Coordinates of C-alpha atoms in Angstrom, one line a residue:
X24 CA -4.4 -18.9 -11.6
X25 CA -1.5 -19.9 -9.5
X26 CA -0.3 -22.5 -12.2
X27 CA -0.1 -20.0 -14.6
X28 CA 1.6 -17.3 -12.7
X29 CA 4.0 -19.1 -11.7
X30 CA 4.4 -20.8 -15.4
X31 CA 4.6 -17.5 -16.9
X32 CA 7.4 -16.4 -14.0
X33 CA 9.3 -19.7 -15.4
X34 CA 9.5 -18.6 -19.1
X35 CA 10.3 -15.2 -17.9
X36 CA 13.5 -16.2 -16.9
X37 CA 13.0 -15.9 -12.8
X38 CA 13.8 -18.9 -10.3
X39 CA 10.5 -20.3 -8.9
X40 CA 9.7 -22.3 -5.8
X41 CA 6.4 -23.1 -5.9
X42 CA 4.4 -25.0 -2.8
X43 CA 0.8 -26.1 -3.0
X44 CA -1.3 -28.5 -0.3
X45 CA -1.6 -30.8 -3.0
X46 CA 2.0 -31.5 -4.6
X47 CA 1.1 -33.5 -7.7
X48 CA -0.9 -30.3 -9.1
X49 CA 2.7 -28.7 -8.8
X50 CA 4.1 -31.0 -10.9
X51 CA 3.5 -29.9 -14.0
X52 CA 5.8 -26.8 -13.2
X53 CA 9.1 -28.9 -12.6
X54 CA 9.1 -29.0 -16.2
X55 CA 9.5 -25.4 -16.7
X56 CA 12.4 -25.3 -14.3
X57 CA 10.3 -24.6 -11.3
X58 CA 12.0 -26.0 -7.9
X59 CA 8.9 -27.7 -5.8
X60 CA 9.3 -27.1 -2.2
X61 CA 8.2 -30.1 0.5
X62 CA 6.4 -27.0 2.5
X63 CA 5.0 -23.7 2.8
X64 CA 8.2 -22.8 5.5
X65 CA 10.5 -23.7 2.3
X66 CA 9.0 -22.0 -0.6
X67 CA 8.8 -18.6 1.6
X68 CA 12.3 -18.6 2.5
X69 CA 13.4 -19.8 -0.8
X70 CA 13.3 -15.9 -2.5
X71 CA 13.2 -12.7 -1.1
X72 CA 9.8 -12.2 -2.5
X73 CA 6.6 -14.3 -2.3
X74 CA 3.5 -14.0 -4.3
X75 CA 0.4 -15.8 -2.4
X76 CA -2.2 -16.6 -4.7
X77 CA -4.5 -19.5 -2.5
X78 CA -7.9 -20.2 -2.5
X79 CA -8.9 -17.7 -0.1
X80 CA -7.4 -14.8 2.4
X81 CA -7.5 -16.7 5.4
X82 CA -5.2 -19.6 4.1
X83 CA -2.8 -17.2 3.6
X84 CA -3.3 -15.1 6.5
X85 CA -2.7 -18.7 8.8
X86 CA 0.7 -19.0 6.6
X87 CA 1.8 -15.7 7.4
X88 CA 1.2 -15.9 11.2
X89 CA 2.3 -19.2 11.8
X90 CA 5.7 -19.0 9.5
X91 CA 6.5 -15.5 10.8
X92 CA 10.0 -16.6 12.1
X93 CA 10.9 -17.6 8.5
X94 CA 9.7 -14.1 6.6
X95 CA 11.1 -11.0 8.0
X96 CA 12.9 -9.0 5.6
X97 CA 11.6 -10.0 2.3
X98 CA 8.5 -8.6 0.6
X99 CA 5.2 -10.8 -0.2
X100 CA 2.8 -9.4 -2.9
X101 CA -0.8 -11.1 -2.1
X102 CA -2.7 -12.0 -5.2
X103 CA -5.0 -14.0 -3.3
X104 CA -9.1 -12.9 -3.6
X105 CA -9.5 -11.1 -1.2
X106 CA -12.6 -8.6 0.7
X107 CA -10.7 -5.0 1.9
X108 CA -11.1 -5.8 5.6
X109 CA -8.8 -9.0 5.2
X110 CA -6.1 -7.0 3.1
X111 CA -5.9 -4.6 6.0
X112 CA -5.4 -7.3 8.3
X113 CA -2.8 -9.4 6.1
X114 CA -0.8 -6.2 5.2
X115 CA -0.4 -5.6 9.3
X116 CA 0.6 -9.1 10.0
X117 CA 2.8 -9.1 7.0
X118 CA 4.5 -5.8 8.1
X119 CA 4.4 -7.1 11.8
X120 CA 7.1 -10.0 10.8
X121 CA 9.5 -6.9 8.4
X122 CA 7.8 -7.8 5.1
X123 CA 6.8 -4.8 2.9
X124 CA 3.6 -5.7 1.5
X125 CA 1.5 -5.4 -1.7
X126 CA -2.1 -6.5 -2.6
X127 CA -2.9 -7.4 -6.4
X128 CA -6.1 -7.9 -8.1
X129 CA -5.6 -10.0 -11.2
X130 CA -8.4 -8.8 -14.1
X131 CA -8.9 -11.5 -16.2
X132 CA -8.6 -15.3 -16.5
X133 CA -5.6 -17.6 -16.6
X134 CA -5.3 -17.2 -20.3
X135 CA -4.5 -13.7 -19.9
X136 CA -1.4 -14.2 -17.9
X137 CA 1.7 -13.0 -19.7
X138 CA -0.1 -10.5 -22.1
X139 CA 1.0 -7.3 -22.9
X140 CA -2.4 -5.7 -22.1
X141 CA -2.9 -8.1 -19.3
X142 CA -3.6 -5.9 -15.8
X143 CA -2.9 -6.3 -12.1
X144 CA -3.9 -3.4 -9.8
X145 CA -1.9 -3.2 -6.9
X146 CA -1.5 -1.0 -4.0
X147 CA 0.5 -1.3 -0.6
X148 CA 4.1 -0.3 0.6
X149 CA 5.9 1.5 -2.7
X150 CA 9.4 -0.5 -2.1
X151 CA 7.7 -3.8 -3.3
X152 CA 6.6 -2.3 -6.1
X153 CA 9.8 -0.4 -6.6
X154 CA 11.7 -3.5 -6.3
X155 CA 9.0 -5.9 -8.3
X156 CA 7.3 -3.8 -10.8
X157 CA 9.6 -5.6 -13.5
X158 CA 8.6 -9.2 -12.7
X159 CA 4.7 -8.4 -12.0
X160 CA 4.8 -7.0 -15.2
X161 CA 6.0 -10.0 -16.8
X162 CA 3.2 -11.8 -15.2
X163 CA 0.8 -9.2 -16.6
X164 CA 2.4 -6.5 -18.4
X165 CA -0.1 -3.5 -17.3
X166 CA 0.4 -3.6 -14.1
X167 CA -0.1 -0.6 -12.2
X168 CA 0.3 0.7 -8.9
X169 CA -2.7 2.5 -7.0
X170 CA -0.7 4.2 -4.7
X171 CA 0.1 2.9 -0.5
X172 CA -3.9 1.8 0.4
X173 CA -3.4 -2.3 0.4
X174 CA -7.2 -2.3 0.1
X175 CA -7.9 0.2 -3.3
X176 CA -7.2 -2.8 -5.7
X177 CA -10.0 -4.7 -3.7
X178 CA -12.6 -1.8 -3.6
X179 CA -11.6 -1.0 -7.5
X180 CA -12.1 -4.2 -8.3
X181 CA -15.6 -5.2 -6.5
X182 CA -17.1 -1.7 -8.0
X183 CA -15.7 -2.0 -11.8
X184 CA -15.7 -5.5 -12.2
X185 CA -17.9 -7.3 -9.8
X186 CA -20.8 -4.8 -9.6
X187 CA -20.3 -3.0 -13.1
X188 CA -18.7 -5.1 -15.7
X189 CA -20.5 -8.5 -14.2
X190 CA -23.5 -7.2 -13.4
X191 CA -23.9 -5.5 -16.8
X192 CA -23.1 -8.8 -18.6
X193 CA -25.5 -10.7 -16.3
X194 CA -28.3 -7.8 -17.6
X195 CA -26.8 -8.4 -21.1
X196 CA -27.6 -12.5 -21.0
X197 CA -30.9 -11.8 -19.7
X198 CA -32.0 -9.1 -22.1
X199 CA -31.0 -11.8 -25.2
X200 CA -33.0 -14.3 -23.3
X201 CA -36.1 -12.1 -23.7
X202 CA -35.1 -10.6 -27.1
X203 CA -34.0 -14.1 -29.0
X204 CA -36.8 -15.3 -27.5
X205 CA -39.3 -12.6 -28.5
X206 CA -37.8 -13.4 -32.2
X207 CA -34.9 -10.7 -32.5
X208 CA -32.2 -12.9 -33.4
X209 CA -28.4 -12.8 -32.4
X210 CA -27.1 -10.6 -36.0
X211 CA -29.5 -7.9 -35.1
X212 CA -28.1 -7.9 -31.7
X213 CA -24.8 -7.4 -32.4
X214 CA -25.5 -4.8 -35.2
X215 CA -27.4 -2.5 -32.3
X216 CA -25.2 -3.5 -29.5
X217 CA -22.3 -0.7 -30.0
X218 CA -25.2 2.1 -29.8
X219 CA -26.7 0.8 -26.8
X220 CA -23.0 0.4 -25.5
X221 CA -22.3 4.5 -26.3
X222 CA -25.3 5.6 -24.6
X223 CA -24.3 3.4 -21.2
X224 CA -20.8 5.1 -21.3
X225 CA -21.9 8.7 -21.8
X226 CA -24.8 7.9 -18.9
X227 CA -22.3 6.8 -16.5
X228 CA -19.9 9.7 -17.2
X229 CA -22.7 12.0 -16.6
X230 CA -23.5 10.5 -13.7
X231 CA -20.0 9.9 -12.4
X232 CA -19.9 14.3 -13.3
X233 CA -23.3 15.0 -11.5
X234 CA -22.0 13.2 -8.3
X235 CA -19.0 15.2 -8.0
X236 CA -21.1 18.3 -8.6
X237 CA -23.9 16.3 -5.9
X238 CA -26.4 17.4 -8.6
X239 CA -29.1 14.5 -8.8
X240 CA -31.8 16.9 -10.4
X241 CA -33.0 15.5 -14.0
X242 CA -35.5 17.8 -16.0
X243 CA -36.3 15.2 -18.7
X244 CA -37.1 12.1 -16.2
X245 CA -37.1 11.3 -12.2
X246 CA -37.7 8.4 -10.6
X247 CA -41.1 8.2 -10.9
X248 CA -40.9 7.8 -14.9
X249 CA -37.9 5.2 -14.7
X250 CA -39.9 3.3 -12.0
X251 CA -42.9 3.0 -14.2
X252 CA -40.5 2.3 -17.4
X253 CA -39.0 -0.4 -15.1
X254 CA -42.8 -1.8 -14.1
X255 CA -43.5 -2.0 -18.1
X256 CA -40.1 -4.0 -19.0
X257 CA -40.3 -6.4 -16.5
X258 CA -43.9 -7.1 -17.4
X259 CA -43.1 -7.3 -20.9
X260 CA -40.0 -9.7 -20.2
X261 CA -42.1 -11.8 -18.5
X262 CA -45.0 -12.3 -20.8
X263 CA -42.4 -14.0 -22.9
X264 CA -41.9 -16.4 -20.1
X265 CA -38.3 -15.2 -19.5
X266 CA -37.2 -14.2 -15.9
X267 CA -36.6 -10.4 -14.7
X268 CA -34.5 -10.6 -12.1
X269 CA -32.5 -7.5 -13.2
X270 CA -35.3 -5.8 -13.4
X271 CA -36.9 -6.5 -10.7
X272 CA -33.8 -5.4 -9.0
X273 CA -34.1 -2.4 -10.6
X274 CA -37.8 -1.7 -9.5
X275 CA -37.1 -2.4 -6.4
X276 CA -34.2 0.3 -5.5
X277 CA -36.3 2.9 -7.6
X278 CA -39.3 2.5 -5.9
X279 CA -37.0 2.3 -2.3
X280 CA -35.5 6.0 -3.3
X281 CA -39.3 6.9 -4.1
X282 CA -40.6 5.8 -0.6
X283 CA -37.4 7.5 1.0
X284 CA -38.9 11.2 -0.8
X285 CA -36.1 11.3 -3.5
X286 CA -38.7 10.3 -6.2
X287 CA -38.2 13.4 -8.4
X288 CA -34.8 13.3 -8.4
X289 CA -32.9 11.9 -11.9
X290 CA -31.6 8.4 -12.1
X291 CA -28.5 9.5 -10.5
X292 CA -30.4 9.8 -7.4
X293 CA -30.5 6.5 -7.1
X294 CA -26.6 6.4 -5.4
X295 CA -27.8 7.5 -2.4
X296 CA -29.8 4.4 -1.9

């Protein structure tokens, strides 16, 4: 992801020093006018803004604390993976040495750097952004600022993407296992997925409305039905010989909220578990 941040930074025009542990995967930038510093000391003081995008939060945490004396005074926009508790702690340190300070979360894959509807959700000190939002949106060109938590991009991110869009396309792989293998093929698939697709969004708005009103009563079904509707798919997906683990999963936190005494609540209920 680094590579092609910093590629697509090159062909929009901006001076790049780039710095990575291994040099000869930097390499490939020098040909797109990208200057390759000999340390991490030189490419942070090269530009009065640095974008940090490592293989994890601590690596660039260690930079930051150890290079302080080189920083102060310019701005560094982290687009590292990160967990909220790190941000927190980078965007201190980072204001600690003068830097204003912005997290990203980059949603998509290295291909999508450069695109128009390409996104990077950022939050943090609003002077970065102020002073950046042109060149991040050149690296993805919806890029929007959350507002001054460092840490929303993170929790946004981990509850849309992580828990919601890859969780529901891990159940998606594992419901074509069972149907392909039960002998609906692909074609059919695709011709019922937008239906399936429609009812999942107007459930989750419904639910996302009931929470606000903290209304988890459900007339036509509670927990108890969708517990014994969960007991019947699995079994059925595993006749086939397919695995359940969504399912299960599902059973599991049902019956949970059922032992806890919230069994004739609706499905909703099930977000307070």
């Amino acid at each position: 992801m680094g590579a092609s941040v910093a590629a697509q930074l090159c062909r929009s025009g901006h001076t790049v020093t780039v710095w990575n542990r291994t040099t000869e995967k930097a390499r490939p930038l020098q040909a797109l006018g990208a200057r390759i510093a000999s340390s991490a000391e030189e490419a942070m003081s090269a530009s009065h803004v640095v974008i940090s995008l490592l293989s994890n939060c601590d690596h660039v945490s260690a930079l930051l604390t150890s290079r302080a004396d080189v920083l102060g005074g310019g701005d560094l926009i982290n687009l590292t993976t990160s967990t909220p508790a790190q941000v927190s702690l980078l965007a201190s340190a980072a204001r600690q040495t003068g830097m204003g300070f912005l997290h990203g979360v980059i949603e998509g894959y290295p291909a999508d750097i450069g695109a128009a509807e390409a996104v990077i959700l950022l939050g943090g000190d609003e002077g970065p952004w102020q002073r950046h939002q042109e060149l991040l949106r050149s690296i993805a060109g919806q890029s929007t600022y959350m507002g001054d938590s460092p840490a929303a991009p993170c929790v946004l991110d981990t509850a849309l993407a992580g828990c919601l869009v890859q969780g529901a396309h891990a159940a998606f792989l594992e419901s074509t296992a069972f149907a392909t293998r039960a002998g609906v093929d692909v074609d059919t698939l695709r011709a019922y997925l937008p239906m399936a697709l429609e009812a999942l969004k107007r459930d989750m708005v419904r639910s996302l409305d009931a929470i606000a009103a903290q209304d988890f009563l459900n007339t036509q079904a509670n927990l108890y039905t969708y517990a014994r509707s969960f007991a019947t798919f699995k079994n059925t997906v595993e006749s086939t010989g397919c695995t359940a683990h969504v399912l299960e999963g599902c059973l599991r936190r049902t019956q949970s909220a059922i032992a806890a005494g919230d069994g004739e609540l609706g499905f909703v209920g099930l977000v307070r578990h």
